[in-house]
Structure formats: C-alpha cells, structure tokens
C-alpha positions as a printed Julia matrix, in Angstrom:
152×3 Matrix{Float64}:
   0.0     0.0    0.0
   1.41    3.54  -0.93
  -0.09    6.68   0.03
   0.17    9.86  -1.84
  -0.05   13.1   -0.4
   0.47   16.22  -3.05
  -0.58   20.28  -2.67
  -2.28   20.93  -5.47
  -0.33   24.41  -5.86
   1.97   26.57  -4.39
   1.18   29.08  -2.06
   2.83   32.32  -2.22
   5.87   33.22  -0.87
   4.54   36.25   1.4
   1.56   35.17   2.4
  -1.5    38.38   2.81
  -3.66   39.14   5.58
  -6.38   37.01   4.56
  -5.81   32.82   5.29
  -5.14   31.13   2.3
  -7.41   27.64   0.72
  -4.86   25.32   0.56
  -5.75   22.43  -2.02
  -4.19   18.7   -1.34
  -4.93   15.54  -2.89
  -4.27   12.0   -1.07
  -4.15    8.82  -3.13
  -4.06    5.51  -1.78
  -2.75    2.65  -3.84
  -2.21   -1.06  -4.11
  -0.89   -3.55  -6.08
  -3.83   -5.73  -7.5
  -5.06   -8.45  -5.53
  -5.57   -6.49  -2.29
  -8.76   -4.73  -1.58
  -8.48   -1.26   1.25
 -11.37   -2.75   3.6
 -11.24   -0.29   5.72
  -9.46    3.57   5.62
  -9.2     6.06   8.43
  -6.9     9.63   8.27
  -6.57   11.75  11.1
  -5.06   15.22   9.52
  -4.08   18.07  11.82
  -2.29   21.52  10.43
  -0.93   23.58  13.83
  -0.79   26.77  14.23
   2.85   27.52  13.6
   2.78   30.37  17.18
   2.42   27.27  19.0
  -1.15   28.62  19.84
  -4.06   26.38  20.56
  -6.18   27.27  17.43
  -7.06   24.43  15.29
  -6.97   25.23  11.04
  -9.85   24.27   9.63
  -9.61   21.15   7.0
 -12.52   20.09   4.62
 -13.17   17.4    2.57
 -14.25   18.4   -0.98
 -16.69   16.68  -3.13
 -16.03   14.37  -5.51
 -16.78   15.42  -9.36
 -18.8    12.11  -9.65
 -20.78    9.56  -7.2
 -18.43    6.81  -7.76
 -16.39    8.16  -4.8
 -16.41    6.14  -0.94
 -18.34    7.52   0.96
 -16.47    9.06   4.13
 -17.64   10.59   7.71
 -15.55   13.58   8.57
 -15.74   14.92  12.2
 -13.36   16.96  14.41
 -12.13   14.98  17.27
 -11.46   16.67  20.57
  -7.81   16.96  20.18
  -8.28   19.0   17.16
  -7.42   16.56  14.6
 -10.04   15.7   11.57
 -11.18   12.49  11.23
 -12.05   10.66   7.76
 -13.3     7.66   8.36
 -14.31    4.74   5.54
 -15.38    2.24   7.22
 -16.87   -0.33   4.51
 -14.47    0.31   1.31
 -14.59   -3.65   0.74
 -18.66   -4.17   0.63
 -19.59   -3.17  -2.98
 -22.56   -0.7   -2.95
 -26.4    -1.84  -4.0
 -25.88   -2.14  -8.05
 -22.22   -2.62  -8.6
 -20.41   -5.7   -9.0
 -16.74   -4.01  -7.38
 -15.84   -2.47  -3.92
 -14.7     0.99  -3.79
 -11.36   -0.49  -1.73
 -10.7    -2.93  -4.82
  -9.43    0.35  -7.05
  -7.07    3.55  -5.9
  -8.63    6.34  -3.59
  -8.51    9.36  -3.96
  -9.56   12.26  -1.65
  -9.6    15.94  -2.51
  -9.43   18.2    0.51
  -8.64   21.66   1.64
  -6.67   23.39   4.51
  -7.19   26.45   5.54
  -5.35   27.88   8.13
  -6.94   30.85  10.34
  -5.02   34.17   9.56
  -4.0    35.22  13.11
  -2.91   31.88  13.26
  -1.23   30.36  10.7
   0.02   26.87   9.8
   3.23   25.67   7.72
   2.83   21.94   7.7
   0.14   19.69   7.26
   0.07   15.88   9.73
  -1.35   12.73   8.14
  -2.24    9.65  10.13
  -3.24    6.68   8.24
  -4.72    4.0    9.52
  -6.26    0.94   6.9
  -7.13   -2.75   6.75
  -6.77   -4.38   3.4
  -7.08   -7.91   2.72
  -6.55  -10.32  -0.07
  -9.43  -10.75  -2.95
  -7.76  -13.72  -4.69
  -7.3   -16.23  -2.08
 -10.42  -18.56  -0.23
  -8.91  -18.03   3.36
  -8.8   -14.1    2.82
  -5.96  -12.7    4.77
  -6.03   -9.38   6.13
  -3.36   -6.53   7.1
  -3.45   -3.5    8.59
  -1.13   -0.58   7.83
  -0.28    2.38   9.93
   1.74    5.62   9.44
   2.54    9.22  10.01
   3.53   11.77   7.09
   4.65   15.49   7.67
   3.67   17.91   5.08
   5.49   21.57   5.32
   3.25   23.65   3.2
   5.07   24.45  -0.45
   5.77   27.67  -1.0
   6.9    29.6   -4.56
C-alpha cells in the first residue's frame, strides 16, 4: 500500500492578511489483488505560534458519485477524522468495492489568519485484505507523514 499526499499548488511566498485555501490531494494505492477494507486519516495543520487554534480542513466533493463515501468529524484533540469504514462491501448495483481500485480524496486546509500553519500531519490507519485467495488474509497498515506547506 502507498499513500500519496500532493498540494495541489503553491502558495505564495509572502503570504496576505487574509488565510489562504490550501488544495491537497491524497491517493491511496495497491498492487492488485488487495482490496483497502477499511481507511481512516486523522489530519491536523498547527498553528505555527504554537497557539491552541485548530486550522480548519474540509473534505471536498467528488466530481462524480463513484467516490467512498467518508464521515468527517473533528475529534477533541483538534485533529479531523475521515473515516471509511466499509471500502470492501460493494454498494447496492455494482459488481466491485470501492477499496478494490485507488482512492482518492480531494481536501482543503485552511489555516486561520491570526494563526497560521506551515505543515500539514497525516495519520493513516487501513485494513486491506486479499481478494484472490479462499482463506482471505487481512493486514493493517499504519503511518505518520509530515507535510510543510510548499511555498513559490
């Protein structure tokens, strides 16, 4: 399993007064064979004063309905949660799980402008499991990724 995080674009190099949509894409990827069953992030961008304000990350959505579906919530540590809990169940009328191909998940940061952020923390946390073999085995990955915020 790989996961991909990418900005979308540069921010400027002197940021203004105003705080500043930051675009990101995530993929997550796997050879064939494996399925993601399950597919939780925990993201978290810090104010960079040290300061206890939390930036504010959405989840954007997708251009079409073939996306997962994902719950997003703020947990009380300040970190947001997507959660995709049943990525290996295909949904009513389709013959393939969303898990069984990549994922991909638009979102956006953006930090408050009294209070701004520079980098961007990922947790991952996934199942995935075998879809060629009768005694299905199943895995779980784990992970951290640091993201300083690009800047042109």
């Amino acid at each position: 399993m790989t996961l991909t995080l990418g900005q979308d674009a540069p921010l400027v190099a002197t940021p203004g007064p105003e705080p500043e949509w930051i675009p990101f894409r995530l993929v997550v990827h796997h050879r064939k064979g494996l399925r993601t069953d399950r597919l939780s992030l925990r993201l978290s961008a810090p104010a960079a004063d040290g300061s206890d304000f939390d930036t504010n990350i959405y989840l954007r959505s997708p251009a079409s309905g073939s996306a997962p579906l994902f719950t997003i919530n703020r947990a009380p540590d300040g970190w947001t949660v997507l959660d995709g809990s049943d990525l290996g169940t295909p949904p009513a009328g389709r013959s393939t799980a969303p898990g069984e191909a990549n994922i991909t998940l638009d979102f956006t940061v953006k930090p408050l402008s009294l209070h701004p952020a520079e980098e961007l923390y990922v947790e991952i946390d996934a199942e995935v499991s075998d879809t060629g073999t009768i005694s299905r085995r199943s895995r779980t990955a784990t992970g951290r990724l640091a993201f300083p915020f690009v800047r042109n």
